[in-house]
Amino acid sequence: MPQDETAIFRPLHQSARVSARLPGLVPVDHSDAHPRWKVGRNEANMAHWQKIPGGLTAISAGSRTNVWGVNANANIYRFTGDDANPWVQIPGGLTDIGAAADGTVWGVNSAGSIYRYTGDQGDTNHWKKIPGGLTRISAGSRTNVWGVNANANIYRFTGDDANPWVQIPGALTDIGAAADGTVWGVNSAGSIYRYTGDQAG
């Protein structure tokens, strides 16, 4: 079971998807597609949240059954679906993780290396290294994967592992991608942006 200084919470009334990247971050997303989860140190004012055993520093919920997180030691955990015994450790070491509704999972490690989970495909290595370097990553679906690097450059997955990334204009420090193609991000000043480059005009 993951243990560190942070706590894990799930809302009592699940109705939305959230990728919580930093302790105490509670993104606001009121879609009806996926459950919200959060990690944080402050347990005050948590009346609408159910505390889940364990400790993580980053978490991503692609669906009710596809919830993944990492702890301060870069250990990787997947939600079992059982609140009494909620986490199973997955081999590898990551500092950020993105889980999608279709079961896709991507992650990055402390060196910026990028990995896609392949353990559900019979791969005993569990992860496939993808060329490139990112500090944050988000997977909305198998085809909608976005990330940012240490220089705040923005990249979108091309679908081709041999030439995986196309740079998108702009500068962000964190990013969130959804199953329907929606992409949001924030920059170093805390400004919030929604991607519109896929819209005509």
Tab-separated table of C-alpha atoms in Angstrom:
chain	number	residue	atom	x	y	z
A	1	MET	CA	0.000	0.000	0.000
A	2	PRO	CA	1.398	3.444	-0.862
A	3	GLN	CA	2.441	5.402	2.221
A	4	ASP	CA	3.809	8.937	2.442
A	5	GLU	CA	2.771	12.324	3.760
A	6	THR	CA	-0.214	12.821	1.449
A	7	ALA	CA	-3.746	11.456	1.731
A	8	ILE	CA	-6.062	10.183	-0.983
A	9	PHE	CA	-9.705	11.202	-1.323
A	10	ARG	CA	-12.599	10.248	-3.574
A	11	PRO	CA	-15.862	12.247	-3.612
A	12	LEU	CA	-18.884	10.597	-2.033
A	13	HIS	CA	-20.918	11.525	-5.122
A	14	GLN	CA	-18.764	10.651	-8.138
A	15	SER	CA	-19.509	12.539	-11.321
A	16	ALA	CA	-16.384	13.968	-12.944
A	17	ARG	CA	-12.828	13.297	-14.066
A	18	VAL	CA	-9.793	14.914	-12.571
A	19	SER	CA	-6.057	14.494	-12.835
A	20	ALA	CA	-4.609	15.849	-9.596
A	21	ARG	CA	-0.969	16.646	-10.174
A	22	LEU	CA	0.128	18.356	-6.958
A	23	PRO	CA	-0.776	17.889	-3.290
A	24	GLY	CA	-3.768	20.043	-2.381
A	25	LEU	CA	-4.764	20.675	-6.014
A	26	VAL	CA	-8.494	20.297	-6.597
A	27	PRO	CA	-9.197	20.912	-10.302
A	28	VAL	CA	-12.772	21.853	-11.153
A	29	ASP	CA	-14.390	19.687	-13.804
A	30	HIS	CA	-18.107	19.006	-13.610
A	31	SER	CA	-18.519	16.674	-16.584
A	32	ASP	CA	-20.405	13.449	-15.977
A	33	ALA	CA	-17.876	11.115	-17.598
A	34	HIS	CA	-15.502	10.050	-14.835
A	35	PRO	CA	-14.909	10.203	-11.077
A	36	ARG	CA	-12.932	12.939	-9.307
A	37	TRP	CA	-10.006	12.034	-7.105
A	38	LYS	CA	-7.546	14.265	-5.246
A	39	VAL	CA	-4.407	14.055	-3.185
A	40	GLY	CA	-3.537	16.516	-0.440
A	41	ARG	CA	-2.175	17.069	3.044
A	42	ASN	CA	-5.056	19.152	4.434
A	43	GLU	CA	-7.915	16.946	5.580
A	44	ALA	CA	-10.101	19.832	6.742
A	45	ASN	CA	-13.345	20.534	4.887
A	46	MET	CA	-13.429	17.065	3.323
A	47	ALA	CA	-17.065	16.281	4.197
A	48	HIS	CA	-17.895	15.491	0.566
A	49	TRP	CA	-14.895	13.199	0.078
A	50	GLN	CA	-14.206	9.626	1.122
A	51	LYS	CA	-10.683	9.038	2.396
A	52	ILE	CA	-8.962	6.083	0.722
A	53	PRO	CA	-6.088	4.263	2.482
A	54	GLY	CA	-2.606	5.006	1.161
A	55	GLY	CA	-0.448	7.984	0.274
A	56	LEU	CA	0.287	9.436	-3.169
A	57	THR	CA	1.737	12.643	-4.592
A	58	ALA	CA	0.034	12.495	-8.010
A	59	ILE	CA	-3.085	10.714	-9.213
A	60	SER	CA	-5.051	10.312	-12.436
A	61	ALA	CA	-8.541	8.870	-12.923
A	62	GLY	CA	-9.497	7.876	-16.442
A	63	SER	CA	-12.621	6.060	-15.301
A	64	ARG	CA	-14.136	4.516	-12.187
A	65	THR	CA	-11.935	1.454	-12.713
A	66	ASN	CA	-8.796	3.031	-14.230
A	67	VAL	CA	-7.192	5.030	-11.412
A	68	TRP	CA	-3.417	5.242	-11.091
A	69	GLY	CA	-1.038	7.164	-8.860
A	70	VAL	CA	2.592	7.644	-7.872
A	71	ASN	CA	4.125	8.384	-4.496
A	72	ALA	CA	7.106	10.434	-3.304
A	73	ASN	CA	9.421	7.493	-3.980
A	74	ALA	CA	8.217	7.262	-7.622
A	75	ASN	CA	6.447	3.962	-6.889
A	76	ILE	CA	3.484	3.292	-9.173
A	77	TYR	CA	0.089	2.086	-7.944
A	78	ARG	CA	-3.128	1.008	-9.655
A	79	PHE	CA	-6.529	1.063	-7.933
A	80	THR	CA	-7.923	-2.416	-7.338
A	81	GLY	CA	-11.570	-1.373	-7.089
A	82	ASP	CA	-11.650	-2.425	-3.418
A	83	ASP	CA	-11.557	0.490	-0.968
A	84	ALA	CA	-10.468	-1.831	1.857
A	85	ASN	CA	-7.389	-2.959	-0.103
A	86	PRO	CA	-7.203	-0.268	-2.764
A	87	TRP	CA	-3.734	-0.381	-4.313
A	88	VAL	CA	-1.517	-2.842	-6.162
A	89	GLN	CA	2.041	-1.787	-6.945
A	90	ILE	CA	3.100	-1.856	-10.589
A	91	PRO	CA	6.803	-2.284	-11.478
A	92	GLY	CA	8.587	0.895	-12.557
A	93	GLY	CA	9.332	4.396	-11.313
A	94	LEU	CA	7.381	7.513	-12.356
A	95	THR	CA	6.867	11.053	-11.096
A	96	ASP	CA	3.733	11.858	-13.118
A	97	ILE	CA	1.048	9.659	-14.611
A	98	GLY	CA	-1.934	9.960	-16.938
A	99	ALA	CA	-4.755	7.394	-17.082
A	100	ALA	CA	-7.420	7.403	-19.801
A	101	ALA	CA	-10.989	6.126	-19.938
A	102	ASP	CA	-10.038	3.418	-22.453
A	103	GLY	CA	-7.404	1.924	-20.127
A	104	THR	CA	-4.418	3.718	-21.660
A	105	VAL	CA	-1.759	4.786	-19.138
A	106	TRP	CA	1.283	6.975	-19.770
A	107	GLY	CA	3.900	8.305	-17.380
A	108	VAL	CA	7.135	10.250	-17.055
A	109	ASN	CA	10.011	9.753	-14.651
A	110	SER	CA	12.327	12.173	-12.850
A	111	ALA	CA	14.701	12.235	-15.836
A	112	GLY	CA	11.877	13.244	-18.186
A	113	SER	CA	11.747	9.860	-19.931
A	114	ILE	CA	8.325	8.896	-21.282
A	115	TYR	CA	6.633	5.517	-20.914
A	116	ARG	CA	3.383	3.875	-22.024
A	117	TYR	CA	1.968	1.007	-19.978
A	118	THR	CA	2.026	-2.318	-21.803
A	119	GLY	CA	1.597	-4.686	-18.865
A	120	ASP	CA	-2.000	-5.316	-19.914
A	121	GLN	CA	-0.698	-6.616	-23.251
A	122	GLY	CA	1.394	-9.444	-21.853
A	123	ASP	CA	4.622	-7.398	-21.777
A	124	THR	CA	6.739	-8.586	-18.843
A	125	ASN	CA	8.597	-5.244	-18.893
A	126	HIS	CA	5.267	-3.488	-18.196
A	127	TRP	CA	6.326	-0.213	-19.836
A	128	LYS	CA	7.427	0.808	-23.339
A	129	LYS	CA	9.821	3.749	-23.516
A	130	ILE	CA	8.709	6.386	-26.021
A	131	PRO	CA	11.247	8.855	-27.492
A	132	GLY	CA	11.160	12.391	-26.122
A	133	GLY	CA	11.358	14.213	-22.813
A	134	LEU	CA	8.450	15.541	-20.717
A	135	THR	CA	7.801	16.613	-17.140
A	136	ARG	CA	3.980	16.323	-17.216
A	137	ILE	CA	1.722	14.063	-19.240
A	138	SER	CA	-2.008	13.498	-19.628
A	139	ALA	CA	-3.827	10.763	-21.523
A	140	GLY	CA	-7.457	11.295	-22.465
A	141	SER	CA	-7.509	8.268	-24.737
A	142	ARG	CA	-5.133	6.071	-26.730
A	143	THR	CA	-4.987	8.800	-29.404
A	144	ASN	CA	-5.278	11.959	-27.254
A	145	VAL	CA	-2.037	12.182	-25.270
A	146	TRP	CA	-0.407	15.514	-24.454
A	147	GLY	CA	2.590	16.618	-22.429
A	148	VAL	CA	4.814	19.530	-21.498
A	149	ASN	CA	8.558	19.624	-20.927
A	150	ALA	CA	10.842	21.496	-18.532
A	151	ASN	CA	10.912	24.498	-20.901
A	152	ALA	CA	7.075	24.671	-20.919
A	153	ASN	CA	6.944	23.477	-24.545
A	154	ILE	CA	3.715	21.665	-25.425
A	155	TYR	CA	3.589	18.374	-27.313
A	156	ARG	CA	0.804	16.187	-28.720
A	157	PHE	CA	1.220	12.471	-29.459
A	158	THR	CA	1.130	11.706	-33.173
A	159	GLY	CA	0.144	8.050	-32.834
A	160	ASP	CA	3.514	6.981	-34.293
A	161	ASP	CA	5.975	5.652	-31.713
A	162	ALA	CA	8.884	6.204	-34.118
A	163	ASN	CA	8.066	9.915	-34.467
A	164	PRO	CA	5.788	10.428	-31.503
A	165	TRP	CA	5.498	14.152	-30.808
A	166	VAL	CA	4.439	17.290	-32.636
A	167	GLN	CA	5.036	20.612	-30.911
A	168	ILE	CA	1.993	22.826	-30.381
A	169	PRO	CA	2.443	26.618	-30.074
A	170	GLY	CA	2.211	27.978	-26.553
A	171	ALA	CA	3.803	27.506	-23.154
A	172	LEU	CA	2.341	25.458	-20.290
A	173	THR	CA	3.582	23.848	-17.093
A	174	ASP	CA	0.733	21.349	-16.685
A	175	ILE	CA	-1.843	19.910	-19.040
A	176	GLY	CA	-5.024	17.840	-18.991
A	177	ALA	CA	-6.420	15.862	-21.937
A	178	ALA	CA	-9.893	14.286	-22.108
A	179	ALA	CA	-11.319	11.319	-24.001
A	180	ASP	CA	-13.371	13.583	-26.290
A	181	GLY	CA	-10.297	15.528	-27.462
A	182	THR	CA	-10.625	18.424	-25.026
A	183	VAL	CA	-7.322	19.810	-23.724
A	184	TRP	CA	-6.751	22.356	-20.942
A	185	GLY	CA	-3.520	23.712	-19.470
A	186	VAL	CA	-1.968	26.152	-17.045
A	187	ASN	CA	1.225	28.184	-17.333
A	188	SER	CA	3.845	29.216	-14.787
A	189	ALA	CA	1.825	32.300	-13.835
A	190	GLY	CA	-1.238	30.176	-13.060
A	191	SER	CA	-3.157	31.362	-16.137
A	192	ILE	CA	-5.622	28.814	-17.511
A	193	TYR	CA	-6.048	27.927	-21.182
A	194	ARG	CA	-8.285	25.674	-23.246
A	195	TYR	CA	-6.962	24.365	-26.594
A	196	THR	CA	-8.858	25.674	-29.609
A	197	GLY	CA	-6.381	24.808	-32.366
A	198	ASP	CA	-8.590	21.938	-33.506
A	199	GLN	CA	-11.529	24.268	-34.136
A	200	ALA	CA	-12.126	25.858	-37.519
A	201	GLY	CA	-11.617	29.594	-37.748
